mmCIF file of C-alpha atoms in Angstrom:
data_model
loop_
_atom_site.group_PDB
_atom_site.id
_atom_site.type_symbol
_atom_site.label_atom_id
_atom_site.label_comp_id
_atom_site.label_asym_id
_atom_site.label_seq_id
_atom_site.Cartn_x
_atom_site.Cartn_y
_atom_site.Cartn_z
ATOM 1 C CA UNK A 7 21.055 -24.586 -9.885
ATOM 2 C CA UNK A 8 19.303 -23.655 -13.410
ATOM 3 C CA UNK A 9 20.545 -20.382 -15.683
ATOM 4 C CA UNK A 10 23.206 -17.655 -13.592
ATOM 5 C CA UNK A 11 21.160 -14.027 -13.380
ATOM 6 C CA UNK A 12 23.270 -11.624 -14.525
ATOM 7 C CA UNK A 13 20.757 -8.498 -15.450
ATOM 8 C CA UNK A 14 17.023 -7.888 -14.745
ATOM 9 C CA UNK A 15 16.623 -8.465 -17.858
ATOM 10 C CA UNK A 16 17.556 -12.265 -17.005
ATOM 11 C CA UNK A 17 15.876 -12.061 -14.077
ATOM 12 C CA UNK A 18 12.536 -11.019 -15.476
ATOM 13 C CA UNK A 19 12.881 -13.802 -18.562
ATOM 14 C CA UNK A 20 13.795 -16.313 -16.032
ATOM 15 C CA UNK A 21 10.794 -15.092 -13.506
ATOM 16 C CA UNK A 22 8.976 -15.653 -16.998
ATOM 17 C CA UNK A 23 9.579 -19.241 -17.425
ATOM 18 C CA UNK A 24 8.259 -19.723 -13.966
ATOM 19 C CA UNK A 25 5.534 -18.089 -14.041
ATOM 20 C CA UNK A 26 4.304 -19.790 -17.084
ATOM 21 C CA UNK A 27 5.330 -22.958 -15.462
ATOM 22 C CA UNK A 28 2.749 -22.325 -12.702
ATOM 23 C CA UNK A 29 0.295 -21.738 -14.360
ATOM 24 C CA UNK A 30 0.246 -18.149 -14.889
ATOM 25 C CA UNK A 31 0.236 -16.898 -18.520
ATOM 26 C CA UNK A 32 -0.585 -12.953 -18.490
ATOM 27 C CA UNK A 33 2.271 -12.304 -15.689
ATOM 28 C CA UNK A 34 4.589 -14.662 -17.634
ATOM 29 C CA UNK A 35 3.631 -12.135 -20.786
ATOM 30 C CA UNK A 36 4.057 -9.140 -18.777
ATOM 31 C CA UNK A 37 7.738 -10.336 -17.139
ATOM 32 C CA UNK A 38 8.743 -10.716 -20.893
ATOM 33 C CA UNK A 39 7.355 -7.272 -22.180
ATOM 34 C CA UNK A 40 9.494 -5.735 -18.827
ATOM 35 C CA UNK A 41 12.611 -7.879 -19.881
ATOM 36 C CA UNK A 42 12.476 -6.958 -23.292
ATOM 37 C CA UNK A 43 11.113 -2.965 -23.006
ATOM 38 C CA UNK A 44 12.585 -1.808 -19.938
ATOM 39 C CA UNK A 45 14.897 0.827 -20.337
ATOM 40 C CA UNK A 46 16.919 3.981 -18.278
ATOM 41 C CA UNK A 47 13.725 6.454 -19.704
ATOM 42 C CA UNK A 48 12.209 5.953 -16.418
ATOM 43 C CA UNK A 49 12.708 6.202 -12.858
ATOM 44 C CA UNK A 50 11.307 3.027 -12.382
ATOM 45 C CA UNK A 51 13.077 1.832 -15.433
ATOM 46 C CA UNK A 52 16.706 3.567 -13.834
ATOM 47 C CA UNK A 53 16.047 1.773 -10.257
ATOM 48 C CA UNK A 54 15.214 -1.754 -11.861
ATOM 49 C CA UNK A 55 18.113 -2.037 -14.474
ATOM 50 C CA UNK A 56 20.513 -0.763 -11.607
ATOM 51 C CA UNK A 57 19.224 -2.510 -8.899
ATOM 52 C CA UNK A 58 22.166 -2.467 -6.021
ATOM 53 C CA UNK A 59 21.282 -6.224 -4.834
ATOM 54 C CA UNK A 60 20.440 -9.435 -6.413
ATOM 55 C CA UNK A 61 17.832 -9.168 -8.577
ATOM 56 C CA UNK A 62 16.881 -12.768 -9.168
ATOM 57 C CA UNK A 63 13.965 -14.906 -7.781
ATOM 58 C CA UNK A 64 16.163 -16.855 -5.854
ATOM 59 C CA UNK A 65 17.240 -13.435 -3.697
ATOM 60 C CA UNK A 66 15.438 -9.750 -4.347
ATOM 61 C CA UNK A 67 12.990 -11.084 -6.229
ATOM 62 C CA UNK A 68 12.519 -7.722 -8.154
ATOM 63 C CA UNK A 69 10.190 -8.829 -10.952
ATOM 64 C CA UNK A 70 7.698 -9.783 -8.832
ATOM 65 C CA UNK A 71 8.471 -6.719 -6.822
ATOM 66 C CA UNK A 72 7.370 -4.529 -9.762
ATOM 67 C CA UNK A 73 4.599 -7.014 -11.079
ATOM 68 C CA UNK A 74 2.420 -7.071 -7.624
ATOM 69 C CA UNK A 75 3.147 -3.316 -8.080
ATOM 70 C CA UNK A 76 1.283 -2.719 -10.475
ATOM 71 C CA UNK A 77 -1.290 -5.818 -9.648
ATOM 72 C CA UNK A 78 -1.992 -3.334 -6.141
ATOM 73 C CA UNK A 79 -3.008 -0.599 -8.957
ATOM 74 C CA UNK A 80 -5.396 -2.706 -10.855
ATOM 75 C CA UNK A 81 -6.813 -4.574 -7.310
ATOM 76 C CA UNK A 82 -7.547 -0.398 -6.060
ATOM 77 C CA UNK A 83 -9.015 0.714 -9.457
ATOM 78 C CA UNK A 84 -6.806 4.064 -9.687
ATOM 79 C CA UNK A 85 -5.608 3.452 -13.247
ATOM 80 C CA UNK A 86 -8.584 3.175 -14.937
ATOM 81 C CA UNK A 87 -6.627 2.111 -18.408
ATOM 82 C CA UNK A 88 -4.771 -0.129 -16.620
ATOM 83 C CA UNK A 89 -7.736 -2.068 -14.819
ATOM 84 C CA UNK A 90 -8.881 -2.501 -18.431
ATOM 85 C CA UNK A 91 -6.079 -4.141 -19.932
ATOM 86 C CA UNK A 92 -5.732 -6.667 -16.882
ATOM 87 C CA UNK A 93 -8.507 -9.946 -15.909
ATOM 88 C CA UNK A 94 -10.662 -10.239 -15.620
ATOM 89 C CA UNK A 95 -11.182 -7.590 -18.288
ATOM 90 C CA UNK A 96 -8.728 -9.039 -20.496
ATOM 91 C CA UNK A 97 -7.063 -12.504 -21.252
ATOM 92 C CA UNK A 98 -4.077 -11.413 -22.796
ATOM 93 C CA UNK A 99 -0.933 -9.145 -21.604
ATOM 94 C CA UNK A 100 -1.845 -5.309 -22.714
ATOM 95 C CA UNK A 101 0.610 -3.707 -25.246
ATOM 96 C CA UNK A 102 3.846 -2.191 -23.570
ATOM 97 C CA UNK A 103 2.912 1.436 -24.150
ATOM 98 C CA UNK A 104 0.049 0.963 -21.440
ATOM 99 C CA UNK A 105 2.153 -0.499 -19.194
ATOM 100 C CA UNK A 106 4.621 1.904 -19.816
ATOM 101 C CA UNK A 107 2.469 4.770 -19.320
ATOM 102 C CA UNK A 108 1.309 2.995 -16.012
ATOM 103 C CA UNK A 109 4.863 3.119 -14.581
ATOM 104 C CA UNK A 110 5.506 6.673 -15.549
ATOM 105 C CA UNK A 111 2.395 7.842 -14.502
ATOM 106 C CA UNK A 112 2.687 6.156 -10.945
ATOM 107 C CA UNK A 113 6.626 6.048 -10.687
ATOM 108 C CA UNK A 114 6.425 7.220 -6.788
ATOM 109 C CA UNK A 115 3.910 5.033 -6.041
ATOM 110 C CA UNK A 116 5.967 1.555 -7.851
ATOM 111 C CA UNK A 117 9.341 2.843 -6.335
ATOM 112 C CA UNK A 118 7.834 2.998 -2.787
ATOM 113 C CA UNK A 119 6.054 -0.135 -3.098
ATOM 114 C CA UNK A 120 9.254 -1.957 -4.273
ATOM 115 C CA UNK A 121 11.139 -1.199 -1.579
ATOM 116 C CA UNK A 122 9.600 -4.609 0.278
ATOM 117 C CA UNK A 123 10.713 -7.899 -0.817
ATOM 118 C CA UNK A 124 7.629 -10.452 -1.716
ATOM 119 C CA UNK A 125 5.463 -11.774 0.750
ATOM 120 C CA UNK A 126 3.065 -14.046 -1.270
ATOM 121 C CA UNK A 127 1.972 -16.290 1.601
ATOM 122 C CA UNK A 128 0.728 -19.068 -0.570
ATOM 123 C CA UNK A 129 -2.044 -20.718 1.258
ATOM 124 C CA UNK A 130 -1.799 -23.864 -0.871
ATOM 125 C CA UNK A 131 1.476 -24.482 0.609
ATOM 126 C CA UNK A 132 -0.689 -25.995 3.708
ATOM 127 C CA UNK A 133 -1.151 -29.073 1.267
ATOM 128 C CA UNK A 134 2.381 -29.966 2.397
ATOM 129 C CA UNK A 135 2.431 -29.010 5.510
ATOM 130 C CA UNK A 136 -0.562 -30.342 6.900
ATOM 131 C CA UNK A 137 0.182 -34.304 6.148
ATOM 132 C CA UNK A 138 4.010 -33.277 7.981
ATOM 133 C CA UNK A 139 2.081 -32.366 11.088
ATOM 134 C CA UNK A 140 -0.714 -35.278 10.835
ATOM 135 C CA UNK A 141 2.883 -37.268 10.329
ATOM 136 C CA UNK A 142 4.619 -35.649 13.108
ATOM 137 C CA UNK A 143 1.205 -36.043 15.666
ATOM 138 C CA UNK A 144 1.697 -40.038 14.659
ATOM 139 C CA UNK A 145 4.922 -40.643 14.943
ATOM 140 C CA UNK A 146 5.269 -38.534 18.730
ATOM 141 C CA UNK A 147 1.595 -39.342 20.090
ATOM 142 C CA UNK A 148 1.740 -35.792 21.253
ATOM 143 C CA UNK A 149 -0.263 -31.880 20.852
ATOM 144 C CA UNK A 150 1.671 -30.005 18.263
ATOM 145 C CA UNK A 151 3.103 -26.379 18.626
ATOM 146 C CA UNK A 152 3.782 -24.522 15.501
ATOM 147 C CA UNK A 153 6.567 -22.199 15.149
ATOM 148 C CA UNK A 154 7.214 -20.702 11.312
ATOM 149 C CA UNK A 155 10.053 -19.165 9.997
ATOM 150 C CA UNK A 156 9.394 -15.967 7.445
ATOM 151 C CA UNK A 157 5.204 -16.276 8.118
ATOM 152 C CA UNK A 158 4.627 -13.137 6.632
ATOM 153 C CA UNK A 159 0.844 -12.853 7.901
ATOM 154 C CA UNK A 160 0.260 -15.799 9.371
ATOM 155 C CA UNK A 161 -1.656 -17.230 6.938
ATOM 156 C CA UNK A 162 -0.662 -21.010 6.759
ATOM 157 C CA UNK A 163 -0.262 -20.847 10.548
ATOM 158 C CA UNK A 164 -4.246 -20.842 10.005
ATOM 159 C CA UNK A 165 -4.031 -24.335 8.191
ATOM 160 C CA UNK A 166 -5.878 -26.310 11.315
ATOM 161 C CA UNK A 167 -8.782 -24.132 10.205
ATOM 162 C CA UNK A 168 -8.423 -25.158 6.382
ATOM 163 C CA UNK A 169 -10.704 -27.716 4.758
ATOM 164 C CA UNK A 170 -8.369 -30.461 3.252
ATOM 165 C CA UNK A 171 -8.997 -33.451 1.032
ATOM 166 C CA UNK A 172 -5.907 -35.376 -0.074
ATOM 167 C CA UNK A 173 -6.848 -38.432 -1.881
ATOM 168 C CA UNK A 174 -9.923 -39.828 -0.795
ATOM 169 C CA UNK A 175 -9.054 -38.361 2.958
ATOM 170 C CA UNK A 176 -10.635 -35.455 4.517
ATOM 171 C CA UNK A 177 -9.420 -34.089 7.321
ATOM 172 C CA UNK A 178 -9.301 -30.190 8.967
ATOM 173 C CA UNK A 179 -12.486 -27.884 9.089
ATOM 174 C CA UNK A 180 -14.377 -29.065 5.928
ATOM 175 C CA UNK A 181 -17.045 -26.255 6.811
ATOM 176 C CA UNK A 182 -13.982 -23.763 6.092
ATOM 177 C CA UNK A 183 -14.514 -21.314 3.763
ATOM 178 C CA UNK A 184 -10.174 -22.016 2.636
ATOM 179 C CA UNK A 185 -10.877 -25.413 0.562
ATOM 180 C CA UNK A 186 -7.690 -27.498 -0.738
ATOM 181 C CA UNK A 187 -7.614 -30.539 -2.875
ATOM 182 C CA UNK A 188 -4.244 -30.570 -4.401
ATOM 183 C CA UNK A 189 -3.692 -33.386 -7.157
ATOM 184 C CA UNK A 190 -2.004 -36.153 -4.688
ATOM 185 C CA UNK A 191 -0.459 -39.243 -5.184
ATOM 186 C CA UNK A 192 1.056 -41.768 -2.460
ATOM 187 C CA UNK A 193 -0.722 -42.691 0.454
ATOM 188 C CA UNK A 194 -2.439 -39.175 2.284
ATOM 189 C CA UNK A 195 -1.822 -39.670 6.200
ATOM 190 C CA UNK A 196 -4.940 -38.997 8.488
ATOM 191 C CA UNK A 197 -5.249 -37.898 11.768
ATOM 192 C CA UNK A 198 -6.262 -34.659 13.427
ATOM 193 C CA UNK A 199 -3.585 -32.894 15.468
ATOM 194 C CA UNK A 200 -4.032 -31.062 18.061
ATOM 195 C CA UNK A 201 -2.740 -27.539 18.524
ATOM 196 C CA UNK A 202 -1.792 -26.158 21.620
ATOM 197 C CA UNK A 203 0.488 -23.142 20.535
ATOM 198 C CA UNK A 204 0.749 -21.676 16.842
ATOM 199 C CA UNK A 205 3.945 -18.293 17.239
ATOM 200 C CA UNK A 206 5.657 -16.996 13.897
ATOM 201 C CA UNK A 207 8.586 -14.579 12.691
ATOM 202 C CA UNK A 208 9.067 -12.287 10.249
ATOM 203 C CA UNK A 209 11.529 -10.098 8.925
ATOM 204 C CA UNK A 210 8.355 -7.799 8.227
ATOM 205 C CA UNK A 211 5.220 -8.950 9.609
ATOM 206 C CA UNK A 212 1.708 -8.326 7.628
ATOM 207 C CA UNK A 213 -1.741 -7.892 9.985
ATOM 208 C CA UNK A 214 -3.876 -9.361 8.135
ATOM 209 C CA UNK A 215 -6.498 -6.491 10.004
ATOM 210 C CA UNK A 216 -4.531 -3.865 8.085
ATOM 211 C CA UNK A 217 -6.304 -2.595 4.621
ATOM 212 C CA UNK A 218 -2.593 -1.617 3.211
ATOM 213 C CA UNK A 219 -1.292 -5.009 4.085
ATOM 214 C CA UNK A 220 -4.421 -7.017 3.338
ATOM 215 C CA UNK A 221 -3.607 -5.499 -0.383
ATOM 216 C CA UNK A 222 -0.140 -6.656 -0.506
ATOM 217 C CA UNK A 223 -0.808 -9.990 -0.155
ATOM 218 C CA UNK A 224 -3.702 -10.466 -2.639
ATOM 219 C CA UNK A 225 -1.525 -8.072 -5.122
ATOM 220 C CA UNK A 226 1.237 -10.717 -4.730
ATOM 221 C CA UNK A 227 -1.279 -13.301 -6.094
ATOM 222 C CA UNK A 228 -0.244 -13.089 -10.004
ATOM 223 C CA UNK A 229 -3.093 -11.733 -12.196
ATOM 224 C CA UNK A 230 -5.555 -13.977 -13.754
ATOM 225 C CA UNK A 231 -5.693 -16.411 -10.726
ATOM 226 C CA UNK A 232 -8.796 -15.907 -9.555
ATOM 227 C CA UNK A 233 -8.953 -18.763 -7.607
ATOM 228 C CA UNK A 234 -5.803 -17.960 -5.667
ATOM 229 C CA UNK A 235 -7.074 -14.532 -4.836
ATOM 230 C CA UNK A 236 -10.255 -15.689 -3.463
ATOM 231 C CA UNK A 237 -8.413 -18.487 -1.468
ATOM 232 C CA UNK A 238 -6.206 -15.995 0.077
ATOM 233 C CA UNK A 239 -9.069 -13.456 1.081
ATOM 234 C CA UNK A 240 -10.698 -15.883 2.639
ATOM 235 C CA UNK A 241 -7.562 -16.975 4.430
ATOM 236 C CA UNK A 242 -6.828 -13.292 5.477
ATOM 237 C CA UNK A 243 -10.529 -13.321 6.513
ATOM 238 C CA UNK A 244 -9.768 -16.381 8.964
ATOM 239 C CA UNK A 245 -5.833 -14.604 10.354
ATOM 240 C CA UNK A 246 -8.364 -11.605 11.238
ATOM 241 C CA UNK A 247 -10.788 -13.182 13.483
ATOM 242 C CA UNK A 248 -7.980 -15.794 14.957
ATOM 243 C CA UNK A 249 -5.143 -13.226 15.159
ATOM 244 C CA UNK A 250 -1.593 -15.360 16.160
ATOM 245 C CA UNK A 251 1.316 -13.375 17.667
ATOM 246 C CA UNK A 252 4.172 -12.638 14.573
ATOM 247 C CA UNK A 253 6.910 -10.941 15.867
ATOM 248 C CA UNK A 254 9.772 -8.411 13.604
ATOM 249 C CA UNK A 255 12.606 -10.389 14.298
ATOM 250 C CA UNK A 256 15.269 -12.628 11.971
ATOM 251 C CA UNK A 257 14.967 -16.179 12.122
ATOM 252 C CA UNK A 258 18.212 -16.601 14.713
ATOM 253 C CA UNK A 259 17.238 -14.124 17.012
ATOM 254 C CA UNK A 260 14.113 -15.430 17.330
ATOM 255 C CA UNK A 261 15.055 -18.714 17.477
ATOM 256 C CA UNK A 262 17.776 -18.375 20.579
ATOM 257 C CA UNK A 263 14.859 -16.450 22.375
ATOM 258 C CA UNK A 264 11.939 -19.402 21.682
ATOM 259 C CA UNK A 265 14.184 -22.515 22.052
ATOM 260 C CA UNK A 266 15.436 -22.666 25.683
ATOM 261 C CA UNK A 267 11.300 -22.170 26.296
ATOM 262 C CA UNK A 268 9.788 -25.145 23.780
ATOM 263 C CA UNK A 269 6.227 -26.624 25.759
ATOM 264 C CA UNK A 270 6.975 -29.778 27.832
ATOM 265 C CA UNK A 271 3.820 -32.695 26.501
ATOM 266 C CA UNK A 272 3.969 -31.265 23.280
ATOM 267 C CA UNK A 273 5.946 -31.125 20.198
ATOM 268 C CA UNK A 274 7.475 -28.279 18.972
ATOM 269 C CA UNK A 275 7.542 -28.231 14.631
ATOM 270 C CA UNK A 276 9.587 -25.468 13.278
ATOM 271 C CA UNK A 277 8.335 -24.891 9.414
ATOM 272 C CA UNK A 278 9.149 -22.728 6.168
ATOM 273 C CA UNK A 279 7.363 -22.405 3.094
ATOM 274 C CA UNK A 280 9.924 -20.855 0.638
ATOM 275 C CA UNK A 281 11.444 -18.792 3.028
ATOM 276 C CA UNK A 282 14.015 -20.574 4.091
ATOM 277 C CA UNK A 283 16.284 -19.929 0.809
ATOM 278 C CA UNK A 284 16.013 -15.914 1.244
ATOM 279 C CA UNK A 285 18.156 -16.205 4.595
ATOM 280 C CA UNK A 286 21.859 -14.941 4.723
ATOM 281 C CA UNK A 287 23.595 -18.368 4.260
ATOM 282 C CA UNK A 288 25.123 -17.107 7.756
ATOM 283 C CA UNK A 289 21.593 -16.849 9.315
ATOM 284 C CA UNK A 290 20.954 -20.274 7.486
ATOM 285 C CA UNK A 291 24.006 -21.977 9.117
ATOM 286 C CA UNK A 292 23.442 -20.612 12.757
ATOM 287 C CA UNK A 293 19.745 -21.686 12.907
ATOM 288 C CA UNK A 294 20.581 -24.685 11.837
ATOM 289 C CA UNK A 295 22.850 -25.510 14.953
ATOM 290 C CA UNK A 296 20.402 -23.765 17.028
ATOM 291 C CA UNK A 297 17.644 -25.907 15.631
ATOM 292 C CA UNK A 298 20.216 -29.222 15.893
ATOM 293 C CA UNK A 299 21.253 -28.093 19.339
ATOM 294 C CA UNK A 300 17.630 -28.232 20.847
ATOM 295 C CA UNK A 301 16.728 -31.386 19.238
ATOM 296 C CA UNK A 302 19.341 -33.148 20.495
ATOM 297 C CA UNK A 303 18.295 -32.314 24.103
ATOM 298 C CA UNK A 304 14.723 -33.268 23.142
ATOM 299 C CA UNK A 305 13.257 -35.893 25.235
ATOM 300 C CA UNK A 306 9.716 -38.002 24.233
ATOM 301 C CA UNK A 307 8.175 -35.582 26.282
ATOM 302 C CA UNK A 308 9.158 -32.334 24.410
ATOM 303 C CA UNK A 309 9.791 -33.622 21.139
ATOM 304 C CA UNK A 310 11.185 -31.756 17.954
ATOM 305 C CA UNK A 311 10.798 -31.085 14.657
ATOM 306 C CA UNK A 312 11.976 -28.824 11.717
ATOM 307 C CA UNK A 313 10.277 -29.053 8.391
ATOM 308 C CA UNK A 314 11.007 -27.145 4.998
ATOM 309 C CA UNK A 315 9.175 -27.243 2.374
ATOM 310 C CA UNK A 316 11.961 -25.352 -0.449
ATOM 311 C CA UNK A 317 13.080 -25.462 -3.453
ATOM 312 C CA UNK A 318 16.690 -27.483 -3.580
ATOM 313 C CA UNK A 319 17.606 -27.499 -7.285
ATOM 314 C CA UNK A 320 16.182 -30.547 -7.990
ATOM 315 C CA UNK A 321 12.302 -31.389 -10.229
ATOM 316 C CA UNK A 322 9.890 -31.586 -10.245
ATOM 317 C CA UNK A 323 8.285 -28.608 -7.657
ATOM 318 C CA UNK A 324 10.199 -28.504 -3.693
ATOM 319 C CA UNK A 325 10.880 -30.779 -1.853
ATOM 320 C CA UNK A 326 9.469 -31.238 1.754
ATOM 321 C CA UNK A 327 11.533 -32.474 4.353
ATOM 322 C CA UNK A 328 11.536 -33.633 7.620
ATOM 323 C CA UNK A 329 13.747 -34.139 11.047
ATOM 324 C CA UNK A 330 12.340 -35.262 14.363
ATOM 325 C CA UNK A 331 13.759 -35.312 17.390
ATOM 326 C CA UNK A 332 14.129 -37.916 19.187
ATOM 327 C CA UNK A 333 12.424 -40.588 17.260
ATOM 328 C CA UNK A 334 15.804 -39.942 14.593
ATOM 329 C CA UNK A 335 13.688 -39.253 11.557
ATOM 330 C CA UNK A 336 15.448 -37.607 8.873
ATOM 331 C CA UNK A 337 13.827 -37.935 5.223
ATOM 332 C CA UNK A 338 12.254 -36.012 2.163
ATOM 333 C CA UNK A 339 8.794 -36.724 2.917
ATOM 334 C CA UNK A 340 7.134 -34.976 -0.533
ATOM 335 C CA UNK A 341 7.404 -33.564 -3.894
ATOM 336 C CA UNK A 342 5.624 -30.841 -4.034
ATOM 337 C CA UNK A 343 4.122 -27.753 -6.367
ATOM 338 C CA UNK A 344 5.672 -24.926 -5.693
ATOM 339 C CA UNK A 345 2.403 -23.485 -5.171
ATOM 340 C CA UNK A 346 1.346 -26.208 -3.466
ATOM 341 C CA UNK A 347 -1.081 -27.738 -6.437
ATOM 342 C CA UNK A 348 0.403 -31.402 -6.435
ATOM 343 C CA UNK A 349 1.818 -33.674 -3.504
ATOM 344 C CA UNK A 350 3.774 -36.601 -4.645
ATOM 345 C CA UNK A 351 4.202 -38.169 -0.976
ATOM 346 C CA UNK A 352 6.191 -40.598 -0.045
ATOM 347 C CA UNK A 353 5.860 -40.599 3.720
ATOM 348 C CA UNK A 354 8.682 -41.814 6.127
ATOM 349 C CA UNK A 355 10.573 -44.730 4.362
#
């Protein structure tokens, strides 16, 4: 399961590694000038190093906590220093006094905002999804309704409204102003399902009409990816003029409310995008027989489907999954980017 976290100092190195890994030099810089100048001198400083939880990736997730912190200063222009030393002003991660002087001079502000675990809502993620449903719609014949686990703001529940081009396939709205072509290899299934319900859960649920929230989730986009901020604006800019229902509720108790009422002539898909891994391993093991429960009363006429796209310890990238009910499909369907750049499909063997 990679390198034990033991400090936030290990948890900012490791955060490091990844973010260099996907593609994101200047926050990879800045977790390593936090993991290697962060000290008790500050409030913020105090609060990180004794951090009451978890602070790795994996669980609190703390140095991305503290770098979309100071990402929502930069995005708002109320650090004037700060917006200097960041892109697209600057290529390269500032020296550590002026991101030291940046978390004493806005300690309340970075202590507030770190109070809320991430919420990066990854658009890109939708390159794996997508091909699951356009699988799922083949193999049942049937409308789809989506129901996803940990949506944050709704964002990839917006995916039937994304342009798409996997391979030499396009499929989705290709007048969308949310374009992905993720590097792809395998076969790209086709098809254009049809959605008849889209619902989602959250443990804290963005609106994407909210100024405050619409911040979060572009500061949660690391610095220097421009193309990943623009993506997700224009994604918030579709969740605002489709809104979908998100209700504040854990996974389980959402789950034993929406079950016993799945659609009849249409099938019911269940999906995470790494959120699945930042459930109690409790929660984990009760939706599980929830989800296992339903689908073995499902019928061809109400089918049912669970898929995760998570990380499971294994490279490259996540690994996307699938189980249908009752057609008895249970496989890895994809490797995929954790950001959702590459597919490697494989499809139902």
């Amino acid at each position: 399961m990679g390198k034990p976290v033991n400090s936030a100092a290990d948890a900012f190195a490791l955060q490091a590694s990844h973010c260099r890994a996907l593609g994101s030099p200047f926050t990879a810089d800045l977790c390593l000038l936090f993991a290697e100048n962060l000290d008790d001198s500050t409030t913020v400083g105090r609060h990180v190093l004794n951090w009451m939880g978890n602070p790795s990736h994996r669980v609190d997730a703390v140095p991305l906590r503290l770098c979309a912190g100071l990402h929502s200063l930069v995005l708002t222009g109320v650090d004037d220093e700060l917006v200097a030393a960041y892109p697209p002003h600057a290529g390269e991660v500032p020296p550590w006094p002026v991101i030291h002087r940046a978390v004493v001079k806005h300690d309340a502000f970075l202590m507030d905002w770190m109070t809320s675990p991430p919420q990066t809502n990854e658009v890109q993620r939708s390159n794996a999804i997508w091909p699951a449903l356009q699988t799922i719609a083949e193999q049942t014949g049937l409308p789809l309704a989506l129901w996803e686990i940990g949506a944050s703001a709704g964002l990839n529940l917006q995916l039937d409204r994304f342009s798409f081009r996997h391979a030499n396939k396009a499929s989705g709205d290709q007048d969308s102003a949310v374009k992905l072509a993720p590097r792809w290899s395998g076969d790209a299934p086709g098809g254009a399902p049809l959605i008849v319900e889209k619902a989602g859960c959250d443990l804290n649920p963005l609106d994407p009409a909210n100024p405050d929230h619409r911040l979060r989730l572009l500061s949660y986009v690391w610095a220097g990816q421009n193309d990943r901020v623009a993506r997700t604006a224009a994604a918030i800019d579709l969740a605002q003029q489709n809104p979908v229902h998100l209700e504040q509720m854990d996974a389980v108790s959402w789950l034993r409310k929406k079950l016993p009422n799945r659609p009849t002539n249409a099938c019911t898909v269940i999906y995470t995008t790494i959120a699945w891994q930042y459930l109690p391993d409790e929660d984990k093991k009760a939706a599980k027989a929830l989800i296992a429960a339903s689908g073995e009363a499902a019928d061809t006429h109400n089918p049912l489907a669970i898929v995760h796209m998570e990380g499971d310890g294994q490279s490259p990238g996540a690994s996307l999954t699938l189980r249908l009910w009752p057609q008895s499909v249970d496989c890895e369907l994809a490797r995929v980017d954790f950001h959702g750049r590459w597919v490697d499909w494989r499809g139902i063997s």
